[in-house]
Amino acid sequence: MSAVVPSVEQVSDPVIHAAGLRKVYGDTVAVGGIDFDVAPGESFGLLGPNGAGKSTTMRMVGAVSTRSDGELSILGLDPDASGPEIRAQLGVVPQQDNLDMELQARENLLVYGRYFGLPRRTIAQRADELLAFAQLEDKAKAKVDDLSGGMKRRLTIARALINDPRILLLDEPTTGLDPQARHILWDRLFRLKEQGTTLVLTTHYMDEAEQLCDRLVVVDKGEIMAEGSPAALIREHSTREVLEVRFGSDRNAEAARRIGAIAGLGGDRIEELPDRVLVYADNGEHALAAVVDSGLEPITSLVRRSSLEDVFLRLTGRSLIE
Ligand SMILES: Nc1ncnc2c1ncn2[C@@H]1O[C@H](COP(=O)(O)OP(=O)(O)OP(=O)(O)O)[C@@H](O)[C@H]1O
Ligand SMILES: [Mg+2]
């Protein structure tokens, strides 16, 4: 096969383009007119809390749910006109695993491969490669029902890769998994990213977004609140460090008020949460010294770097995980 050198325009053409993308269910505005583009090879995330409209967006991008309004183009095609052509080039990991519980792990991959009309030998070879990739070689003949949650998730990802998709859509890849299972999954997804697979994922875990996304949009109530790389979002919407101090039940509000009155605290902003007070400051240790000098006695104190959770709190006044 002769290599076709793509033009500059083709190289930079977004694989997903959404403008004013909107979805309503009756009176509910699930997605309120959002704009985003995803470049080839990019790892793009939608970070937001429950009900933000993440799954609704993913279903429209996956060409399984029609949009109510706006522009949407996937790999240059309109899902209203070219659903099957688009779906053939996507890998989809839905929020809920929908594996065939009665079948063995490897059989799940084989059956799915046949949907795409791939030759049996190709499917069998890819199934074995993907079981190895998902670290499930020794579970090839296990019934899906007998796999752990993390294994089921890895099998769903392997299945989504059977057609060698140009874009992999992952709706909350690690929700409900224990920390170890999440780390195994992140490692696998990171490998895909290194291989240049275009990833689009949703999450309400800020650490997941920080680990996996080159760029993300923060979504809340169907709207995009901010967009950028994790580092840029933190730079733009938070301070370098955060001091977390706890004063015990019922005493945080009063402490927050007193901290707010400290002159020369070096703090940018104070957030009072039910169980602790957050002081946003470029130098958390200096802020802590000022708090202690003022006569306040926190039960515990912690200085940490700002995270996407702080960005979300700043933008919405709420915590990502309620
Ligand atoms: N099929 C549907 N019919 C009616 N309303 C729906 C439907 N699907 C979603 N919604 C509503 O649209 C809004 C967005 O839901 P969506 O599932 O997209 O959120 P999400 O960000 O994926 O949330 P979660 O983190 O809980 O998965 C919610 O208010 C939800 O109740
Ligand atoms: Mg969802």
Short mmCIF file of C-alpha atoms and ligand atoms in Angstrom, two decimals, residues 51 53-56 59 95 171-172 202, ligand 2:
data_model
loop_
_atom_site.label_atom_id
_atom_site.label_comp_id
_atom_site.label_asym_id
_atom_site.label_seq_id
_atom_site.Cartn_x
_atom_site.Cartn_y
_atom_site.Cartn_z
CA GLY A 51 -26.39 14.90 35.92
CA GLY A 53 -24.92 15.86 30.73
CA LYS A 54 -21.77 13.81 30.16
CA SER A 55 -23.46 10.55 29.09
CA THR A 56 -25.96 12.44 26.96
CA ARG A 59 -24.37 9.15 23.24
CA GLN A 95 -21.17 3.88 31.61
CA ASP A 171 -18.06 6.95 29.77
CA GLU A 172 -16.75 6.93 33.36
CA THR A 202 -16.05 11.41 30.91
MG MG B 2 -23.30 9.52 32.95
#
